[in-house]
XYZ file of C-alpha atoms in Angstrom:
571
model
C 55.619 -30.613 79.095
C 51.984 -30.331 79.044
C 51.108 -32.428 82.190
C 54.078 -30.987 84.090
C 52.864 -27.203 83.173
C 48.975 -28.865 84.803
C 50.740 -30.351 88.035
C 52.580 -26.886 88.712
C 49.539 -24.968 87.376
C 47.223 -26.859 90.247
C 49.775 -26.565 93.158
C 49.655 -22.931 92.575
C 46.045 -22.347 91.754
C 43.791 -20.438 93.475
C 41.239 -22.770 91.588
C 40.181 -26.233 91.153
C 42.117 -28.788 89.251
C 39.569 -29.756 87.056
C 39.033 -25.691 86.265
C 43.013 -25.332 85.471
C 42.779 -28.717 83.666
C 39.936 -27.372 81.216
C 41.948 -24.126 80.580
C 45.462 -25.365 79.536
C 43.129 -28.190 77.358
C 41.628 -25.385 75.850
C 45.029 -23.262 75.058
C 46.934 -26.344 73.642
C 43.896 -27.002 71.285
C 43.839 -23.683 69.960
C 47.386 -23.245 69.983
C 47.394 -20.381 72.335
C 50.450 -19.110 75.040
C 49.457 -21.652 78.016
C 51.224 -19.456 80.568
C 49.832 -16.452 79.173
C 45.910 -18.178 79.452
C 46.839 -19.228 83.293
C 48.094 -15.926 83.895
C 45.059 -14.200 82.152
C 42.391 -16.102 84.031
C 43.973 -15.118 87.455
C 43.931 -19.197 87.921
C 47.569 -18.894 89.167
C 49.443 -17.189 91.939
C 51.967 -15.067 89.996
C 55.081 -15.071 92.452
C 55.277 -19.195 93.058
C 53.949 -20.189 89.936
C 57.117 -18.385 88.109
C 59.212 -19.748 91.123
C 58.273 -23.226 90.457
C 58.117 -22.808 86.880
C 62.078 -21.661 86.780
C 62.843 -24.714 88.907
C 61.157 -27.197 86.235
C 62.557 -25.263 82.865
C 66.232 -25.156 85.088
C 66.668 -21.582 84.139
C 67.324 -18.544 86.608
C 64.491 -16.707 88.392
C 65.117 -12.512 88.647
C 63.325 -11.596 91.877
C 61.971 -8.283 91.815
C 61.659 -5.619 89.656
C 64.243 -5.280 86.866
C 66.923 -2.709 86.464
C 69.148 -3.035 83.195
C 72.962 -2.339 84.285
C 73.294 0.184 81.008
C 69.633 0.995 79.397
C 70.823 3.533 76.833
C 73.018 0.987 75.341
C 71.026 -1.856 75.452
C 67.907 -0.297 73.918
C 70.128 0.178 70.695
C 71.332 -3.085 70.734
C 67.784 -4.111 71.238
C 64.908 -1.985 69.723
C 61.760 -1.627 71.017
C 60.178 -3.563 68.329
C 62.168 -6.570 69.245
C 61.458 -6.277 72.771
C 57.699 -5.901 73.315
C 57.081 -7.845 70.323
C 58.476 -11.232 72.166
C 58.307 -9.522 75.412
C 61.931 -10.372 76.611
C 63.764 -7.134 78.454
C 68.116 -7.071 77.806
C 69.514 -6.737 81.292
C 73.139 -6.948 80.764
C 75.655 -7.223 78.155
C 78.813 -8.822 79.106
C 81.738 -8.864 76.083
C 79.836 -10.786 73.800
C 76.975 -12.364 76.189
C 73.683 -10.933 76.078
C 71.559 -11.742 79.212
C 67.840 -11.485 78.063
C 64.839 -12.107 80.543
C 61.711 -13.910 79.421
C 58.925 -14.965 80.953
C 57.495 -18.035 78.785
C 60.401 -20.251 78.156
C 58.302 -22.505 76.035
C 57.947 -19.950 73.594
C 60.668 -20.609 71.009
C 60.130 -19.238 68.135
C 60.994 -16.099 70.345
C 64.638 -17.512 71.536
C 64.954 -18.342 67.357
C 64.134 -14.853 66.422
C 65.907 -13.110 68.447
C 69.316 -15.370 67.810
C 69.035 -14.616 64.341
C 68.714 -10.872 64.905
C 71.223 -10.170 67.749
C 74.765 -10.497 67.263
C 75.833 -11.836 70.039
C 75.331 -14.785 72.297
C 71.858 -14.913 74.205
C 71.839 -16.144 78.125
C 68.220 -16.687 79.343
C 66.717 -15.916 82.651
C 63.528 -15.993 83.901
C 61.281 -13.077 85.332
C 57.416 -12.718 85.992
C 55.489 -11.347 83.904
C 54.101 -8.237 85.628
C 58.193 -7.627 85.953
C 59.083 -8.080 82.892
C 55.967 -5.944 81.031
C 56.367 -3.244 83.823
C 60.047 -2.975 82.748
C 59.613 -2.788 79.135
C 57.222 0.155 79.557
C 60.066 1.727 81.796
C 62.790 0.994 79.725
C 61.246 1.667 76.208
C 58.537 3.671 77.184
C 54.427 3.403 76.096
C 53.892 2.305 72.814
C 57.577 2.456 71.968
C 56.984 -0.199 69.279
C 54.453 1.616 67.619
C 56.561 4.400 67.794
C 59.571 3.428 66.285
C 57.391 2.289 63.202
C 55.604 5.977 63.315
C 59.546 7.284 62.613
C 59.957 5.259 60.116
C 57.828 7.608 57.849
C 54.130 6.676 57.839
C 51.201 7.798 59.372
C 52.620 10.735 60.665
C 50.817 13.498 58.291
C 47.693 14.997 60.395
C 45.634 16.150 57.287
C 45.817 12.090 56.443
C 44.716 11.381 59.696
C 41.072 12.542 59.561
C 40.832 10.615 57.028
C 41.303 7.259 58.697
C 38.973 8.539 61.546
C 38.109 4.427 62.230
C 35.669 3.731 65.156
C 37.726 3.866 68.910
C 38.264 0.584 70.049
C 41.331 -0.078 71.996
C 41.940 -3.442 71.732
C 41.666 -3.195 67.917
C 44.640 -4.134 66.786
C 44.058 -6.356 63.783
C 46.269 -4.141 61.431
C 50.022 -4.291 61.694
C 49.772 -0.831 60.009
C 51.787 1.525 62.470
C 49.624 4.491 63.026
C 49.328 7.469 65.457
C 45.817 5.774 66.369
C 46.926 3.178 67.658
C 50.057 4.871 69.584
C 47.270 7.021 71.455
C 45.035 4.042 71.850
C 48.055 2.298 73.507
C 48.233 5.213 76.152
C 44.749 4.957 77.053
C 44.959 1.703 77.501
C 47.897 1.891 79.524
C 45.794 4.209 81.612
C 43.155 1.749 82.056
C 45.543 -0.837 82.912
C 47.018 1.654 86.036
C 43.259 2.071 86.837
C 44.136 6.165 86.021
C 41.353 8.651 86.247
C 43.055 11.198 84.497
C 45.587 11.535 81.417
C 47.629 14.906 80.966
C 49.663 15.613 77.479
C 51.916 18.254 77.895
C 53.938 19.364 75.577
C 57.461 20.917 76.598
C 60.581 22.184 75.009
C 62.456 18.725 74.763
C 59.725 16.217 75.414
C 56.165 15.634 74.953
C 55.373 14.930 78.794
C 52.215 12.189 79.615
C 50.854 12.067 83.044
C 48.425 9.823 84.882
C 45.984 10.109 87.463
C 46.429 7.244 89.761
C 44.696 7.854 93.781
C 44.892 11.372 93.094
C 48.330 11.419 92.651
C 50.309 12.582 89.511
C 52.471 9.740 87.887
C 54.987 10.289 85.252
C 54.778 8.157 82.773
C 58.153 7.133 80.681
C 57.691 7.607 76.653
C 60.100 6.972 74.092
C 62.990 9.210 73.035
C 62.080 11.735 70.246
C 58.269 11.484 71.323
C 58.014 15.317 70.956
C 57.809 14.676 66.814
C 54.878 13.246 67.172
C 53.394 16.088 69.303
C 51.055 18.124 66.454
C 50.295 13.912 65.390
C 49.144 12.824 68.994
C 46.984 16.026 69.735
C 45.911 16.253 66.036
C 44.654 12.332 66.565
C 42.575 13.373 70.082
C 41.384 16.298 68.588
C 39.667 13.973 65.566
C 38.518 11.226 68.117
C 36.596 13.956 70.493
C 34.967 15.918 67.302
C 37.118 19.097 68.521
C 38.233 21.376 65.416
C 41.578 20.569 64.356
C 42.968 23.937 62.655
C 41.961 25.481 65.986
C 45.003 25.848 67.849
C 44.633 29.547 69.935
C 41.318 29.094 71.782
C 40.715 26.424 74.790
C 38.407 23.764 73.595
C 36.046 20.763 75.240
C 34.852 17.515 73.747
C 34.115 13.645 73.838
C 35.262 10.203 73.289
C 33.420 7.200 73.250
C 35.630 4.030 73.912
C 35.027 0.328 74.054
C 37.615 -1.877 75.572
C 37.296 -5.670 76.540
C 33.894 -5.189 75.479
C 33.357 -2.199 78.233
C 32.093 1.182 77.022
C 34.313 4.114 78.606
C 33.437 7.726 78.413
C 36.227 10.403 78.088
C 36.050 14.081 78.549
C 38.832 16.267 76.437
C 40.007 19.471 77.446
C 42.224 21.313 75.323
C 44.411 24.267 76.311
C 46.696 26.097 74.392
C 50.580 26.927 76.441
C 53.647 28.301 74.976
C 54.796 25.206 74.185
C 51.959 23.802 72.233
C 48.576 22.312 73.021
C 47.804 20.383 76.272
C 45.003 18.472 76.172
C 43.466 16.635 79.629
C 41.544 13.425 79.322
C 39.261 12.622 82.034
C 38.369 9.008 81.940
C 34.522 7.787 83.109
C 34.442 4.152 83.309
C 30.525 3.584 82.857
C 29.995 2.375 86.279
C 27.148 0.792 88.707
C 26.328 4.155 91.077
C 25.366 2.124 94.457
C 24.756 4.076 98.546
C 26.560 0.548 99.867
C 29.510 0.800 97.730
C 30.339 4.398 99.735
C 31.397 2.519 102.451
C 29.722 4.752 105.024
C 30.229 4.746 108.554
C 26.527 3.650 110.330
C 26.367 6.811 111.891
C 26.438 8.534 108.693
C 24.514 6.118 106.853
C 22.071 6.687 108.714
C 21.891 10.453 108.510
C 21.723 10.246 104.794
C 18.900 7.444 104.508
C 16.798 10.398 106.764
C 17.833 13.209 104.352
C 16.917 11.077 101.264
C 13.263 10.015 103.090
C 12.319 14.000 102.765
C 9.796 14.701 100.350
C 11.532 18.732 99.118
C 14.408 20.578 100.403
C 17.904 20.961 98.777
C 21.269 18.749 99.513
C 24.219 20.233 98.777
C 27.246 18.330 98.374
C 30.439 20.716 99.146
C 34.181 20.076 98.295
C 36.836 20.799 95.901
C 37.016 19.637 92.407
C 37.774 15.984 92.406
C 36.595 14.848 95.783
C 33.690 12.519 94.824
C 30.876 14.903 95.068
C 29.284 13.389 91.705
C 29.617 10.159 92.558
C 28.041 10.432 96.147
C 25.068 12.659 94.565
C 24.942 9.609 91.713
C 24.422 7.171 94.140
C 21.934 8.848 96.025
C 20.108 8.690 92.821
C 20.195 5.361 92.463
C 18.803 4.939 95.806
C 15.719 7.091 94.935
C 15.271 5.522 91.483
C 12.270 3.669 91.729
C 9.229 3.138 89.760
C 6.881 5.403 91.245
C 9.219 8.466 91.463
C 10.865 10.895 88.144
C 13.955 12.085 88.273
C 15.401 14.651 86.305
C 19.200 16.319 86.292
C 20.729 18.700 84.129
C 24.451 18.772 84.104
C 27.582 20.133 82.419
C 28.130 17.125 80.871
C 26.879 14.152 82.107
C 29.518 12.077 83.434
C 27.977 8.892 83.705
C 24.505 7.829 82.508
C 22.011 6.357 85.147
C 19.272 3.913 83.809
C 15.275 5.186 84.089
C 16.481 8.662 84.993
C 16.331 11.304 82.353
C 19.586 13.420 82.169
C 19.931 16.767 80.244
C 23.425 18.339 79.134
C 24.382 22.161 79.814
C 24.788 23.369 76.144
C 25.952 27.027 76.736
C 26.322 27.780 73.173
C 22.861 27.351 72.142
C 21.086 29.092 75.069
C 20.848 25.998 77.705
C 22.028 27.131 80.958
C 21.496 25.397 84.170
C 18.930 28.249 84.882
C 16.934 27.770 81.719
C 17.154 24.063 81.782
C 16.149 23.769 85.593
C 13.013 25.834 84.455
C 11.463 23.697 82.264
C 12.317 20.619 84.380
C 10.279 21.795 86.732
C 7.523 22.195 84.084
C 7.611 18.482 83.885
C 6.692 18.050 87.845
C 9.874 15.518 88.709
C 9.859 14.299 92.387
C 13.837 14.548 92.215
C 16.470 16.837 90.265
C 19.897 16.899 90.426
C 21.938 20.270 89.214
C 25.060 19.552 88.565
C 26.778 22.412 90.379
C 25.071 25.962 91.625
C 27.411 28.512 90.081
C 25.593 31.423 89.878
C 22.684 33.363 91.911
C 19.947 32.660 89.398
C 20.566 28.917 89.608
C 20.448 29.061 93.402
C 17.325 31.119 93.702
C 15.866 28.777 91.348
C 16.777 25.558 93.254
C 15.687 26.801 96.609
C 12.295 27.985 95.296
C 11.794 24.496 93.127
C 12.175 22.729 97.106
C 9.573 24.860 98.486
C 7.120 23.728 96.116
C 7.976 20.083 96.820
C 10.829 19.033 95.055
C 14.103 17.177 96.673
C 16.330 19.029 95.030
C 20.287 17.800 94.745
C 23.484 20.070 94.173
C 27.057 20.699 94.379
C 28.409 23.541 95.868
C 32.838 24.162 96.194
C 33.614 25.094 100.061
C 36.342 23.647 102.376
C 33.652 22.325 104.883
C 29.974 21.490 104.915
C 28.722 24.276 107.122
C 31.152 26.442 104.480
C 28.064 26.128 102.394
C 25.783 28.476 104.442
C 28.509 31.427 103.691
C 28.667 30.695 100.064
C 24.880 30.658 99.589
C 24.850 33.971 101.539
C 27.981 35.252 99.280
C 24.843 34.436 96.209
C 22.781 36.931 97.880
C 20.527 34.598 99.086
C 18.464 36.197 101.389
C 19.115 33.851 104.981
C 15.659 33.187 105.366
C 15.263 30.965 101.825
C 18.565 28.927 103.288
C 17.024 28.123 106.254
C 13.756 27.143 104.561
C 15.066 25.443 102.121
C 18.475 23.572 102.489
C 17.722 20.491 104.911
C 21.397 19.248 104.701
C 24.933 20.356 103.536
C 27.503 17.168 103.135
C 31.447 17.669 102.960
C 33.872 15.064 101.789
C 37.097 14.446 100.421
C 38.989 11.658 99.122
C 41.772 9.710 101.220
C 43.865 6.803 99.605
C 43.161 3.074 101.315
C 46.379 1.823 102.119
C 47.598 -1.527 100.288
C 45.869 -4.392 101.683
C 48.929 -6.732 100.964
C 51.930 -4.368 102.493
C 50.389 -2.316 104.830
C 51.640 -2.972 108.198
C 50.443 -1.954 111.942
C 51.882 1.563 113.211
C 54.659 0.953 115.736
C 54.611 2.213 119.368
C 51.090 3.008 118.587
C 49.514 3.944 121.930
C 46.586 6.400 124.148
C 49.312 9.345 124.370
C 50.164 9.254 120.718
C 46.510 9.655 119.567
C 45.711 12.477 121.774
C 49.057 13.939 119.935
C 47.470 13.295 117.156
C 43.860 15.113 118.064
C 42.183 11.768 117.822
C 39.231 12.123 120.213
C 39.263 9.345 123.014
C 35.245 8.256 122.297
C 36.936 6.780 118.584
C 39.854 5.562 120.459
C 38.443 3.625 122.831
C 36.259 1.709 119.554
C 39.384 -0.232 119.277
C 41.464 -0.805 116.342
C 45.096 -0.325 115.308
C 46.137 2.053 112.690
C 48.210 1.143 109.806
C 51.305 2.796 107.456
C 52.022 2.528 103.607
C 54.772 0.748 102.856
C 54.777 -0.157 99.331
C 55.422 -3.187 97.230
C 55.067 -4.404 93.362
C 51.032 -5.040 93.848
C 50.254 -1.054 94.472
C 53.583 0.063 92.627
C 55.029 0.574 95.653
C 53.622 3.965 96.725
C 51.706 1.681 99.776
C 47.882 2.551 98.435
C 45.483 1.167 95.879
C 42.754 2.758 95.635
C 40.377 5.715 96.884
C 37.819 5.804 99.421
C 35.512 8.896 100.540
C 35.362 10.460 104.110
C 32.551 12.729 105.407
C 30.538 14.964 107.347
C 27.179 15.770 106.968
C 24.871 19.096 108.792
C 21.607 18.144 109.282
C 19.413 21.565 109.559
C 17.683 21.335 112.389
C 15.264 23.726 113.982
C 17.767 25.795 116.239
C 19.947 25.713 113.163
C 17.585 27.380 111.141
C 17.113 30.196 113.656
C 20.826 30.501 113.683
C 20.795 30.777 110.188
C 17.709 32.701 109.370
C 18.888 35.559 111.844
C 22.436 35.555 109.818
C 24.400 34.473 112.785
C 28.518 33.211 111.623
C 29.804 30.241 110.542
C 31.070 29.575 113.952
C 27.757 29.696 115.727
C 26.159 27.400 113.180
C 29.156 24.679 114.090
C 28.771 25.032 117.397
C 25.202 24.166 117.511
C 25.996 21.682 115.298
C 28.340 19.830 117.427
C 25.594 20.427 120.630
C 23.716 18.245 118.171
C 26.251 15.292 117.378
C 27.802 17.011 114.377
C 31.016 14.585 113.543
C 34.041 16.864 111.207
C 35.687 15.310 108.163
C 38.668 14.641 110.144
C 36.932 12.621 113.039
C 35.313 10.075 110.489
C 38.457 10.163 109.125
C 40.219 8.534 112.309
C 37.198 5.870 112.499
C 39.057 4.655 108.681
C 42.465 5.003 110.404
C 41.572 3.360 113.355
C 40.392 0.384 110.886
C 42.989 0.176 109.189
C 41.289 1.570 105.840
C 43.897 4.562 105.647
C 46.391 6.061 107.254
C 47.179 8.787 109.667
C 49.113 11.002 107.219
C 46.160 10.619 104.352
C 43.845 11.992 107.020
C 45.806 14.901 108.310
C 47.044 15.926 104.706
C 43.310 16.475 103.638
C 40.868 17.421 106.236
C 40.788 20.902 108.364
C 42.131 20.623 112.122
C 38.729 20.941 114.208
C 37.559 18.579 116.064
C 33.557 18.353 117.404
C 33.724 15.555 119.421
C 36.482 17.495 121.640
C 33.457 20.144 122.220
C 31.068 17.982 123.569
């Protein structure tokens, strides 16, 4: 069995033989899944590994995703403890046939189990993995089998659960003690698993609703029947995790987790807010990630801009956009850019998201006095060559910033407008006077955040030609680059919604001399673009089409996010 598993292993490898050779050594020594280790180490290509695997065992392959004929009966013939603990999914029941779907067929003890437990006769087919885990989450829901055990009558008592306040680590799992711990630690590490960036728990009348983040996009998330008895458990346990004050249940409240999974250290932020239906609480998660300017993927043109904004020795940056459109990160990786040696830099934010090595980061703490305007007074008291504020909400904070650049300081900030050149408005909306914007700010940068489309389904737009981009408003200097746009289409790899993945899209307003005139004599928004554009100004949605016309995104990701004007049309 062995040295067929290695000749099927190596004629599906993306490895070498004496790499897949070492690894199934390995597993058989220590007694360990073989399939699972393959599959694990990525050695393997999934789809014709399982198809050549079902030929050698002789047992039938389910293409696809499953789809039990009757899941409300079958999940009573077969709990969810049964299920995910041998990882088999019931896809029909005919008379007294049972057709279950595995996806190790050397695992035996499994078949043995389950024959003993199940009254009826067991048929065994064969599915891949991804399948058959992605089923049992849809079928039984997250954590169902930690659930079920919850029901049974332990751990669900919230007073008892500060008690057992154990360190976070989500791939702890070396009790078999059911507990509402490890139920919420299974959701987050669902999360992690969808690559979410958000987690929403929502209580409502019938059901305890969980949402994730994925691209931007909301995703429901199926949870077992009867979840909402664990509600008051499940928010009680995040509560205790984040520090956040139990017994409080009528006033909003923010805190903390520190996670470790696979060895990786993830930050979460905890919002709580209290509905008519009970507590929601929002978890936003911060993989501790490397902040670098070439992992933007900027276009040269832009690129180049910035690398000339970040050579100034003072003046403010603002980065503009709504919540959620990458402002942090972009400002984070300027950072890194300027971290060097011979040069301090000092932010104050509310919190810190992410920590950044050799740069020294302060926390907004409201409650004790330390505002952004206090706290960006004493930083300047310790002569930095760089700060970062983590957003300008307020006139003081402003008026601060711009008079820290004038007395040499590159100063970095976050402002929310629609556009870049939005940000001279909202400055004057502070009551800054216009002549400390034009003196100070030496560049206001706009983005958003587009989905990349699938790299292994995304096909080529059809009838794509010259007449349907000028339909489109795509400006003929980026049409005549070259490229052909592509479409979502969807398939198991990105869940089949035809993306995976984020990527950011720009403009950036240079303030330049004439600019500054403009600006200083409080002329509108519209004369300040259209000197822009005179000077090569490129909108959002124009450096959008250079992605689509690459292939990165897609048409309808561009036009759903960015504002209709065009500057190259102007010039």
């Amino acid at each position: 069995m062995v040295q067929q598993l290695l000749e099927l292993a190596c004629a599906s490898s993306r490895a070498e033989p004496a790499s897949v050779e070492e690894l199934i050594d390995n597993a058989a020594q220590l007694q360990l899944p073989m399939i699972d280790a393959l599959l694990d180490a990525g050695l393997v290509q999934e789809e014709y590994f399982f198809k050549g695997l079902s030929e050698m065992v002789r047992m039938s392959l389910v293409n696809g995703e499953l789809s039990p004929e009757d899941v409300p009966e079958l999940k009573k013939i077969c709990s969810a403890a049964l299920a995910i603990r041998y990882q088999v999914v019931p896809l029909k029941l005919e008379e007294d046939v049972l057709t279950m779907v595995c996806y190790d067929p050397y695992r035996m003890e499994a078949r043995q189990a389950l024959s003993r437990k199940l009254p009826y006769t067991l048929r065994w087919v064969m599915g891949e993995r991804r399948h058959v885990r992605n089923s049992l989450s849809a079928i039984y829901g997250v954590g169902a089998d930690t659930f079920e055990k919850i029901l049974a009558g332990r751990d669900i008592d919230a007073d008892q659960l500060a008690e057992k306040d154990e360190a976070s680590v989500l791939d702890d799992d070396e009790s078999d003690e059911a507990s509402v711990l490890r139920f919420v630690n299974q959701i987050i590490r669902e999360a992690l698993v969808h690559k979410a960036t958000d987690i929403h728990i929502e209580p409502q009348s019938d059901i305890l609703r969980i949402r994730y983040r994925v691209d931007g996009q909301l995703l429901d998330v199926p949870v077992p029947e009867r979840i909402n008895a664990l509600q008051s458990s499940v928010v009680a346990r995040l509560k205790i995790m984040s520090r956040l004050d139990v017994a409080e249940r009528r006033m909003p409240q923010d805190g903390r987790i520190h996670l470790k999974n696979a060895g990786k250290s993830i930050d979460v932020r905890v919002a709580t807010i209290p509905s008519v239906e009970g507590e929601t609480v929002s978890l936003r998660l911060l993989n501790q990630e490397k902040f670098n300017l070439n992992a933007l993927g900027l276009e040269d043109s832009v690129r180049e801009s910035i690398l000339e904004v970040l050579a100034l020795s003072h003046g403010v940056i603002l980065a503009t956009g709504p919540t959620g459109s990458g402002k942090s990160t972009s400002l984070y990786c300027f950072l890194d850019y300027l971290n060097k040696p011979e040069t301090r830099t000092v932010t104050i934010e509310d919190p810190v998201e992410n920590k950044l090595r050799g740069i020294v980061q302060i926390a907004v703490r409201p409650e004790v006095g330390l505002t952004f305007a206090k706290g960006l007074r004493s930083i300047l008291r310790a002569d930095p060559n760089n700060i970062m504020i983590g957003e300008i909400r307020d006139t003081e904070t402003a008026e601060i910033a711009i008079r820290a650049s004038l007395t040499g300081h590159l100063v970095f900030s976050t402002l929310h407008t629609n556009t870049a050149i939005g940000g001279v408005s909202r400055l004057l909306d502070m009551d800054i006077e216009p002549f400390l914007v034009s003196a100070s700010v030496r560049a206001f940068l706009g983005q958003r955040l587009v989905r990349r489309l699938c790299v292994h389904c995304a096909e080529p737009v059809k009838d794509w030609s010259e007449m349907r981009a000028k339909e489109l408003g795509i400006p003929n200097v980026i049409y005549q680059l070259g490229g052909q746009p592509c479409g979502p289409v969807g398939c198991p790899e990105c869940r089949h919604t035809g993306y995976q993945g984020r990527t950011a899209i720009y403009e950036i307003c240079k303030i330049s001399e004439s600019i500054q005139k403009l600006i200083a004599k409080g002329s509108d928004e519209n004369a300040v673009f259209e000197q822009a554009v005179k000077e090569g100004f490129e909108t959002m949605r124009d450096y959008g089409w250079r992605k689509v016309m690459k292939g990165v995104t897609s048409i309808e990701e561009v036009l759903s996010c960015t504002h209709s004007q065009s500057g190259l049309d102007q010039i």
